[in-house]
RNA sequence: GGCUCGGUAGCUCAGCCGGUUAGAGCGUGGGAUUCAUAACCCCAAGGUCGGGAGUUCAAGUCUCCCCCGAGCCA
């Protein structure tokens, strides 16, 4: 049976060009999507852009271009970058698209009819950068500043529509208690406390903000960005050309199995969003996972600090796969992570070029030289009795368990561990000595067969993490590359990872380095 | 200011319900080897587990206070 697996990145706010944080989330989501596709699932990886709000309207004005042109350009940067680095998304949704507006209206009507919308007076200090009202003490009477953005707040006193979040105190409380709903576990309590403190209705419309989706029957009102942005996940599921309504979209992969987000927007996804869905009688996403933030050489990245890492420049300098490997393998997914140049070079060179690349190189060279350019026969004993067989089977199983709980680092380490075990086995067996004794030729064949086979499994496990490298590895062994963008039929993965899948006598192409060691002059 | 998470070898981190000499990878030093991308393999040094007090026969592991970092809410 085919399982659906819908997972999302955030819809990135197009206030600016993509930064390394968005790249990180997207790479992680891509790896997970590829993994699910290899397992035979029908995956829908959704990404896209969130394009409404005052901040964007002002950025466009500051740039002196019409707002739509501005967001078109910014969304273009995102789309181009994902294309360039081989992200395997199935949908790229933009909240300024007309079809999104229709869906937001339909959703809103549903919530309103269910009695969860009311009119209210919103009075208070507003932070344009947060796109939120702030509760502040303002005893001295001056203009308060946003604690997060350190910029002056703006006073607002307007009649807004409110979403009755308070109606959902009980179901949301129960939802966030569920262990599986919020990951990683260390983030769950924070949300629970927030909910326990009491859910308050929040305003979902703004006045005098032309850059937004108009609220039906409320002239002058547009929807609050978050209200419309979250619905982008559902819009994305509708077919771009077919009918544009909730029902159609919902039948195509809702609810999502996983929302992958940064830890800063956990509240929106784990509290507001489920309540909105409940208000519209729609099913809830299965899981929300908030990963950590990246720092660089121990410091927060920021424009003011001048230490941002421009993704375009980074990929141009070192290529995609080293960055993918480094971020996914060195950072415990969920925790914060620090990007360090020296460590980046050390890890990429050690893991990819040395441990794995060199392993492929040496095994292929030996087999070619001593066994007529082919995969050697397994020898007298059964292939499955090879000492590497249980090691490899355990490793592939562990990779699967790691992916199931979003442990990308664990999956990378399990894969790397297998490669290390194979290298160790080679040193122990020293086939280069044994081959000098003609009577031991069968033994050497058995050793090399096992080593090649285990290396093939390393290549398979590498696929979701570094697909290009994985395919180069498989090709080096004379095997078919995998297509993790389109996936495999159900059951195919189990067959592929079964020990002994490498055919004897399969011709091996001439060995060439899988990945050259990275040298870097200057900074990343 | 409140809430949540974290502060363990030079670096990144594992250490479940408290219990023998606190672990891994990277980095560093040494050795072995030659099939291979100066690579691979083996070994070693390195930590008063943020600070202080307490509970206990026994605390990195529990309690309290303080300091530092991050996120959320004010």
PDB file of N, CA, C and O (backbone and C1' of nucleotides) in Angstrom, chain A residues 34 320-322 324-326 347-358 360 415-416 419 455-456 458-477 480-482 484 512-517, chain B residues 37:
ATOM      1  N   UNK A  34      13.362  12.891   0.303  1.00  0.00           N
ATOM      2  CA  UNK A  34      14.028  11.867  -0.509  1.00  0.00           C
ATOM      3  C   UNK A  34      13.987  10.513   0.182  1.00  0.00           C
ATOM      4  O   UNK A  34      13.795   9.474  -0.446  1.00  0.00           O
ATOM      5  N   UNK A 320      27.365  22.164  -3.637  1.00  0.00           N
ATOM      6  CA  UNK A 320      26.185  21.887  -2.821  1.00  0.00           C
ATOM      7  C   UNK A 320      26.424  20.775  -1.802  1.00  0.00           C
ATOM      8  O   UNK A 320      26.086  20.894  -0.632  1.00  0.00           O
ATOM      9  N   UNK A 321      27.022  19.690  -2.261  1.00  0.00           N
ATOM     10  CA  UNK A 321      27.055  18.505  -1.417  1.00  0.00           C
ATOM     11  C   UNK A 321      27.877  18.656  -0.144  1.00  0.00           C
ATOM     12  O   UNK A 321      27.467  18.160   0.892  1.00  0.00           O
ATOM     13  N   UNK A 322      29.012  19.329  -0.209  1.00  0.00           N
ATOM     14  CA  UNK A 322      29.731  19.543   1.047  1.00  0.00           C
ATOM     15  C   UNK A 322      28.893  20.303   2.077  1.00  0.00           C
ATOM     16  O   UNK A 322      28.913  19.965   3.261  1.00  0.00           O
ATOM     17  N   UNK A 324      25.586  20.423   2.235  1.00  0.00           N
ATOM     18  CA  UNK A 324      24.538  19.500   2.682  1.00  0.00           C
ATOM     19  C   UNK A 324      25.072  18.555   3.748  1.00  0.00           C
ATOM     20  O   UNK A 324      24.492  18.387   4.813  1.00  0.00           O
ATOM     21  N   UNK A 325      26.178  17.934   3.424  1.00  0.00           N
ATOM     22  CA  UNK A 325      26.744  16.952   4.352  1.00  0.00           C
ATOM     23  C   UNK A 325      27.102  17.594   5.677  1.00  0.00           C
ATOM     24  O   UNK A 325      26.755  17.095   6.743  1.00  0.00           O
ATOM     25  N   UNK A 326      27.784  18.701   5.600  1.00  0.00           N
ATOM     26  CA  UNK A 326      28.241  19.352   6.827  1.00  0.00           C
ATOM     27  C   UNK A 326      27.079  19.730   7.725  1.00  0.00           C
ATOM     28  O   UNK A 326      27.064  19.418   8.912  1.00  0.00           O
ATOM     29  N   UNK A 347      35.627  18.034   8.241  1.00  0.00           N
ATOM     30  CA  UNK A 347      34.613  16.997   8.149  1.00  0.00           C
ATOM     31  C   UNK A 347      34.346  16.567   6.716  1.00  0.00           C
ATOM     32  O   UNK A 347      34.229  15.386   6.426  1.00  0.00           O
ATOM     33  N   UNK A 348      34.227  17.548   5.853  1.00  0.00           N
ATOM     34  CA  UNK A 348      33.941  17.211   4.471  1.00  0.00           C
ATOM     35  C   UNK A 348      35.079  16.381   3.886  1.00  0.00           C
ATOM     36  O   UNK A 348      34.858  15.359   3.229  1.00  0.00           O
ATOM     37  N   UNK A 349      36.297  16.785   4.155  1.00  0.00           N
ATOM     38  CA  UNK A 349      37.434  16.047   3.623  1.00  0.00           C
ATOM     39  C   UNK A 349      37.588  14.673   4.269  1.00  0.00           C
ATOM     40  O   UNK A 349      37.801  13.682   3.590  1.00  0.00           O
ATOM     41  N   UNK A 350      37.433  14.634   5.586  1.00  0.00           N
ATOM     42  CA  UNK A 350      37.577  13.352   6.270  1.00  0.00           C
ATOM     43  C   UNK A 350      36.483  12.372   5.883  1.00  0.00           C
ATOM     44  O   UNK A 350      36.759  11.228   5.528  1.00  0.00           O
ATOM     45  N   UNK A 351      35.242  12.832   5.987  1.00  0.00           N
ATOM     46  CA  UNK A 351      34.116  11.918   5.795  1.00  0.00           C
ATOM     47  C   UNK A 351      33.937  11.557   4.324  1.00  0.00           C
ATOM     48  O   UNK A 351      33.868  10.387   3.956  1.00  0.00           O
ATOM     49  N   UNK A 352      33.808  12.598   3.531  1.00  0.00           N
ATOM     50  CA  UNK A 352      33.405  12.373   2.148  1.00  0.00           C
ATOM     51  C   UNK A 352      34.585  11.978   1.253  1.00  0.00           C
ATOM     52  O   UNK A 352      34.518  10.988   0.522  1.00  0.00           O
ATOM     53  N   UNK A 353      35.654  12.759   1.317  1.00  0.00           N
ATOM     54  CA  UNK A 353      36.780  12.451   0.434  1.00  0.00           C
ATOM     55  C   UNK A 353      37.570  11.243   0.949  1.00  0.00           C
ATOM     56  O   UNK A 353      37.835  10.307   0.200  1.00  0.00           O
ATOM     57  N   UNK A 354      37.905  11.241   2.247  1.00  0.00           N
ATOM     58  CA  UNK A 354      38.778  10.186   2.760  1.00  0.00           C
ATOM     59  C   UNK A 354      38.045   8.894   3.101  1.00  0.00           C
ATOM     60  O   UNK A 354      38.268   7.863   2.472  1.00  0.00           O
ATOM     61  N   UNK A 355      37.217   8.970   4.110  1.00  0.00           N
ATOM     62  CA  UNK A 355      36.605   7.740   4.600  1.00  0.00           C
ATOM     63  C   UNK A 355      35.771   7.054   3.519  1.00  0.00           C
ATOM     64  O   UNK A 355      35.919   5.859   3.279  1.00  0.00           O
ATOM     65  N   UNK A 356      34.899   7.806   2.878  1.00  0.00           N
ATOM     66  CA  UNK A 356      34.004   7.193   1.899  1.00  0.00           C
ATOM     67  C   UNK A 356      34.619   7.173   0.494  1.00  0.00           C
ATOM     68  O   UNK A 356      34.672   6.132  -0.160  1.00  0.00           O
ATOM     69  N   UNK A 357      35.104   8.331   0.039  1.00  0.00           N
ATOM     70  CA  UNK A 357      35.644   8.410  -1.315  1.00  0.00           C
ATOM     71  C   UNK A 357      36.821   7.468  -1.514  1.00  0.00           C
ATOM     72  O   UNK A 357      36.887   6.713  -2.492  1.00  0.00           O
ATOM     73  N   UNK A 358      37.712   7.512  -0.564  1.00  0.00           N
ATOM     74  CA  UNK A 358      38.896   6.675  -0.685  1.00  0.00           C
ATOM     75  C   UNK A 358      38.561   5.191  -0.562  1.00  0.00           C
ATOM     76  O   UNK A 358      39.190   4.351  -1.187  1.00  0.00           O
ATOM     77  N   UNK A 360      35.860   3.750  -1.673  1.00  0.00           N
ATOM     78  CA  UNK A 360      35.374   3.330  -2.981  1.00  0.00           C
ATOM     79  C   UNK A 360      36.560   3.140  -3.925  1.00  0.00           C
ATOM     80  O   UNK A 360      36.675   2.135  -4.624  1.00  0.00           O
ATOM     81  N   UNK A 415      25.718   5.839   8.604  1.00  0.00           N
ATOM     82  CA  UNK A 415      26.265   5.574   7.279  1.00  0.00           C
ATOM     83  C   UNK A 415      27.788   5.648   7.301  1.00  0.00           C
ATOM     84  O   UNK A 415      28.488   4.786   6.782  1.00  0.00           O
ATOM     85  N   UNK A 416      28.269   6.700   7.933  1.00  0.00           N
ATOM     86  CA  UNK A 416      29.703   6.881   8.034  1.00  0.00           C
ATOM     87  C   UNK A 416      30.339   5.742   8.835  1.00  0.00           C
ATOM     88  O   UNK A 416      31.424   5.254   8.506  1.00  0.00           O
ATOM     89  N   UNK A 419      31.002   2.811   6.695  1.00  0.00           N
ATOM     90  CA  UNK A 419      32.188   3.000   5.860  1.00  0.00           C
ATOM     91  C   UNK A 419      33.458   2.783   6.673  1.00  0.00           C
ATOM     92  O   UNK A 419      34.428   2.179   6.205  1.00  0.00           O
ATOM     93  N   UNK A 455      30.041  -1.387   0.615  1.00  0.00           N
ATOM     94  CA  UNK A 455      30.211  -0.043   0.068  1.00  0.00           C
ATOM     95  C   UNK A 455      28.982   0.370  -0.736  1.00  0.00           C
ATOM     96  O   UNK A 455      28.559   1.531  -0.698  1.00  0.00           O
ATOM     97  N   UNK A 456      28.409  -0.575  -1.432  1.00  0.00           N
ATOM     98  CA  UNK A 456      27.166  -0.286  -2.158  1.00  0.00           C
ATOM     99  C   UNK A 456      26.079   0.184  -1.178  1.00  0.00           C
ATOM    100  O   UNK A 456      25.352   1.145  -1.440  1.00  0.00           O
ATOM    101  N   UNK A 458      26.567   1.628   1.662  1.00  0.00           N
ATOM    102  CA  UNK A 458      26.927   2.998   2.063  1.00  0.00           C
ATOM    103  C   UNK A 458      26.361   3.973   1.038  1.00  0.00           C
ATOM    104  O   UNK A 458      25.756   4.995   1.379  1.00  0.00           O
ATOM    105  N   UNK A 459      26.535   3.640  -0.212  1.00  0.00           N
ATOM    106  CA  UNK A 459      26.035   4.502  -1.281  1.00  0.00           C
ATOM    107  C   UNK A 459      24.519   4.676  -1.221  1.00  0.00           C
ATOM    108  O   UNK A 459      24.008   5.769  -1.407  1.00  0.00           O
ATOM    109  N   UNK A 460      23.820   3.608  -0.928  1.00  0.00           N
ATOM    110  CA  UNK A 460      22.357   3.691  -0.834  1.00  0.00           C
ATOM    111  C   UNK A 460      21.940   4.606   0.320  1.00  0.00           C
ATOM    112  O   UNK A 460      21.083   5.459   0.175  1.00  0.00           O
ATOM    113  N   UNK A 461      22.583   4.396   1.463  1.00  0.00           N
ATOM    114  CA  UNK A 461      22.217   5.191   2.635  1.00  0.00           C
ATOM    115  C   UNK A 461      22.550   6.666   2.449  1.00  0.00           C
ATOM    116  O   UNK A 461      21.954   7.540   3.071  1.00  0.00           O
ATOM    117  N   UNK A 462      23.520   6.927   1.624  1.00  0.00           N
ATOM    118  CA  UNK A 462      23.937   8.300   1.374  1.00  0.00           C
ATOM    119  C   UNK A 462      22.923   9.061   0.518  1.00  0.00           C
ATOM    120  O   UNK A 462      22.900  10.293   0.501  1.00  0.00           O
ATOM    121  N   UNK A 463      22.091   8.318  -0.187  1.00  0.00           N
ATOM    122  CA  UNK A 463      21.224   8.938  -1.194  1.00  0.00           C
ATOM    123  C   UNK A 463      20.388  10.115  -0.691  1.00  0.00           C
ATOM    124  O   UNK A 463      20.418  11.174  -1.289  1.00  0.00           O
ATOM    125  N   UNK A 464      19.641   9.968   0.396  1.00  0.00           N
ATOM    126  CA  UNK A 464      18.827  11.110   0.810  1.00  0.00           C
ATOM    127  C   UNK A 464      19.671  12.293   1.291  1.00  0.00           C
ATOM    128  O   UNK A 464      19.244  13.434   1.169  1.00  0.00           O
ATOM    129  N   UNK A 465      20.833  12.009   1.812  1.00  0.00           N
ATOM    130  CA  UNK A 465      21.652  13.070   2.406  1.00  0.00           C
ATOM    131  C   UNK A 465      22.441  13.823   1.346  1.00  0.00           C
ATOM    132  O   UNK A 465      22.469  15.054   1.327  1.00  0.00           O
ATOM    133  N   UNK A 466      23.142  13.092   0.497  1.00  0.00           N
ATOM    134  CA  UNK A 466      23.939  13.706  -0.577  1.00  0.00           C
ATOM    135  C   UNK A 466      23.709  12.908  -1.867  1.00  0.00           C
ATOM    136  O   UNK A 466      24.515  12.057  -2.232  1.00  0.00           O
ATOM    137  N   UNK A 467      22.599  13.205  -2.524  1.00  0.00           N
ATOM    138  CA  UNK A 467      22.165  12.363  -3.648  1.00  0.00           C
ATOM    139  C   UNK A 467      23.172  12.252  -4.797  1.00  0.00           C
ATOM    140  O   UNK A 467      23.343  11.173  -5.352  1.00  0.00           O
ATOM    141  N   UNK A 468      23.822  13.340  -5.116  1.00  0.00           N
ATOM    142  CA  UNK A 468      24.757  13.290  -6.240  1.00  0.00           C
ATOM    143  C   UNK A 468      25.930  12.373  -5.926  1.00  0.00           C
ATOM    144  O   UNK A 468      26.334  11.539  -6.731  1.00  0.00           O
ATOM    145  N   UNK A 469      26.474  12.563  -4.748  1.00  0.00           N
ATOM    146  CA  UNK A 469      27.610  11.750  -4.330  1.00  0.00           C
ATOM    147  C   UNK A 469      27.207  10.281  -4.278  1.00  0.00           C
ATOM    148  O   UNK A 469      27.954   9.398  -4.704  1.00  0.00           O
ATOM    149  N   UNK A 470      26.040  10.032  -3.760  1.00  0.00           N
ATOM    150  CA  UNK A 470      25.530   8.674  -3.670  1.00  0.00           C
ATOM    151  C   UNK A 470      25.488   8.025  -5.047  1.00  0.00           C
ATOM    152  O   UNK A 470      25.918   6.884  -5.230  1.00  0.00           O
ATOM    153  N   UNK A 471      25.001   8.773  -6.012  1.00  0.00           N
ATOM    154  CA  UNK A 471      24.902   8.196  -7.346  1.00  0.00           C
ATOM    155  C   UNK A 471      26.266   7.993  -8.000  1.00  0.00           C
ATOM    156  O   UNK A 471      26.487   7.008  -8.702  1.00  0.00           O
ATOM    157  N   UNK A 472      27.169   8.907  -7.739  1.00  0.00           N
ATOM    158  CA  UNK A 472      28.517   8.708  -8.279  1.00  0.00           C
ATOM    159  C   UNK A 472      29.118   7.438  -7.694  1.00  0.00           C
ATOM    160  O   UNK A 472      29.807   6.676  -8.373  1.00  0.00           O
ATOM    161  N   UNK A 473      28.852   7.215  -6.421  1.00  0.00           N
ATOM    162  CA  UNK A 473      29.370   6.017  -5.768  1.00  0.00           C
ATOM    163  C   UNK A 473      28.780   4.759  -6.408  1.00  0.00           C
ATOM    164  O   UNK A 473      29.502   3.815  -6.756  1.00  0.00           O
ATOM    165  N   UNK A 474      27.467   4.772  -6.574  1.00  0.00           N
ATOM    166  CA  UNK A 474      26.816   3.588  -7.134  1.00  0.00           C
ATOM    167  C   UNK A 474      27.321   3.305  -8.551  1.00  0.00           C
ATOM    168  O   UNK A 474      27.539   2.149  -8.928  1.00  0.00           O
ATOM    169  N   UNK A 475      27.535   4.364  -9.304  1.00  0.00           N
ATOM    170  CA  UNK A 475      28.022   4.192 -10.670  1.00  0.00           C
ATOM    171  C   UNK A 475      29.435   3.600 -10.663  1.00  0.00           C
ATOM    172  O   UNK A 475      29.768   2.765 -11.508  1.00  0.00           O
ATOM    173  N   UNK A 476      30.226   4.000  -9.668  1.00  0.00           N
ATOM    174  CA  UNK A 476      31.569   3.441  -9.542  1.00  0.00           C
ATOM    175  C   UNK A 476      31.535   1.935  -9.330  1.00  0.00           C
ATOM    176  O   UNK A 476      32.474   1.227  -9.669  1.00  0.00           O
ATOM    177  N   UNK A 477      30.450   1.462  -8.750  1.00  0.00           N
ATOM    178  CA  UNK A 477      30.333   0.025  -8.509  1.00  0.00           C
ATOM    179  C   UNK A 477      29.604  -0.673  -9.656  1.00  0.00           C
ATOM    180  O   UNK A 477      29.279  -1.849  -9.562  1.00  0.00           O
ATOM    181  N   UNK A 480      23.090   0.869 -10.884  1.00  0.00           N
ATOM    182  CA  UNK A 480      22.194   1.921 -11.345  1.00  0.00           C
ATOM    183  C   UNK A 480      22.127   3.027 -10.302  1.00  0.00           C
ATOM    184  O   UNK A 480      21.980   2.746  -9.121  1.00  0.00           O
ATOM    185  N   UNK A 481      22.193   4.280 -10.726  1.00  0.00           N
ATOM    186  CA  UNK A 481      21.971   5.364  -9.761  1.00  0.00           C
ATOM    187  C   UNK A 481      20.506   5.379  -9.321  1.00  0.00           C
ATOM    188  O   UNK A 481      19.654   4.810  -9.987  1.00  0.00           O
ATOM    189  N   UNK A 482      20.244   6.013  -8.192  1.00  0.00           N
ATOM    190  CA  UNK A 482      18.872   6.091  -7.673  1.00  0.00           C
ATOM    191  C   UNK A 482      18.246   7.423  -8.063  1.00  0.00           C
ATOM    192  O   UNK A 482      18.935   8.428  -8.210  1.00  0.00           O
ATOM    193  N   UNK A 484      15.968   9.707  -6.309  1.00  0.00           N
ATOM    194  CA  UNK A 484      15.223  10.035  -5.088  1.00  0.00           C
ATOM    195  C   UNK A 484      14.333  11.255  -5.286  1.00  0.00           C
ATOM    196  O   UNK A 484      13.607  11.655  -4.387  1.00  0.00           O
ATOM    197  N   UNK A 512      37.830   6.462 -10.199  1.00  0.00           N
ATOM    198  CA  UNK A 512      38.224   7.865 -10.224  1.00  0.00           C
ATOM    199  C   UNK A 512      37.699   8.489  -8.939  1.00  0.00           C
ATOM    200  O   UNK A 512      36.667   8.068  -8.434  1.00  0.00           O
ATOM    201  N   UNK A 513      38.421   9.435  -8.379  1.00  0.00           N
ATOM    202  CA  UNK A 513      38.047   9.979  -7.065  1.00  0.00           C
ATOM    203  C   UNK A 513      36.586  10.425  -7.028  1.00  0.00           C
ATOM    204  O   UNK A 513      36.134  11.147  -7.905  1.00  0.00           O
ATOM    205  N   UNK A 514      35.885   9.964  -6.009  1.00  0.00           N
ATOM    206  CA  UNK A 514      34.478  10.330  -5.827  1.00  0.00           C
ATOM    207  C   UNK A 514      34.338  11.810  -5.579  1.00  0.00           C
ATOM    208  O   UNK A 514      33.429  12.453  -6.066  1.00  0.00           O
ATOM    209  N   UNK A 515      35.210  12.299  -4.745  1.00  0.00           N
ATOM    210  CA  UNK A 515      35.165  13.705  -4.406  1.00  0.00           C
ATOM    211  C   UNK A 515      36.566  14.188  -4.086  1.00  0.00           C
ATOM    212  O   UNK A 515      37.256  13.573  -3.281  1.00  0.00           O
ATOM    213  N   UNK A 516      36.964  15.253  -4.739  1.00  0.00           N
ATOM    214  CA  UNK A 516      38.292  15.801  -4.470  1.00  0.00           C
ATOM    215  C   UNK A 516      38.289  16.466  -3.105  1.00  0.00           C
ATOM    216  O   UNK A 516      37.273  16.980  -2.662  1.00  0.00           O
ATOM    217  N   UNK A 517      39.417  16.415  -2.454  1.00  0.00           N
ATOM    218  CA  UNK A 517      39.518  17.127  -1.174  1.00  0.00           C
ATOM    219  C   UNK A 517      39.335  18.620  -1.438  1.00  0.00           C
ATOM    220  O   UNK A 517      39.795  19.141  -2.443  1.00  0.00           O
TER     221      UNK A 517
ATOM    222  P     U B  37      45.067   6.907  -5.701  1.00  0.00           P
ATOM    223  O5'   U B  37      44.511   8.079  -4.810  1.00  0.00           O
ATOM    224  C5'   U B  37      45.170   9.348  -4.873  1.00  0.00           C
ATOM    225  C4'   U B  37      44.588  10.197  -3.780  1.00  0.00           C
ATOM    226  C3'   U B  37      44.600   9.556  -2.385  1.00  0.00           C
ATOM    227  O3'   U B  37      45.763   9.890  -1.641  1.00  0.00           O
ATOM    228  C1'   U B  37      42.593  10.786  -2.844  1.00  0.00           C
TER     229        U B  37
END
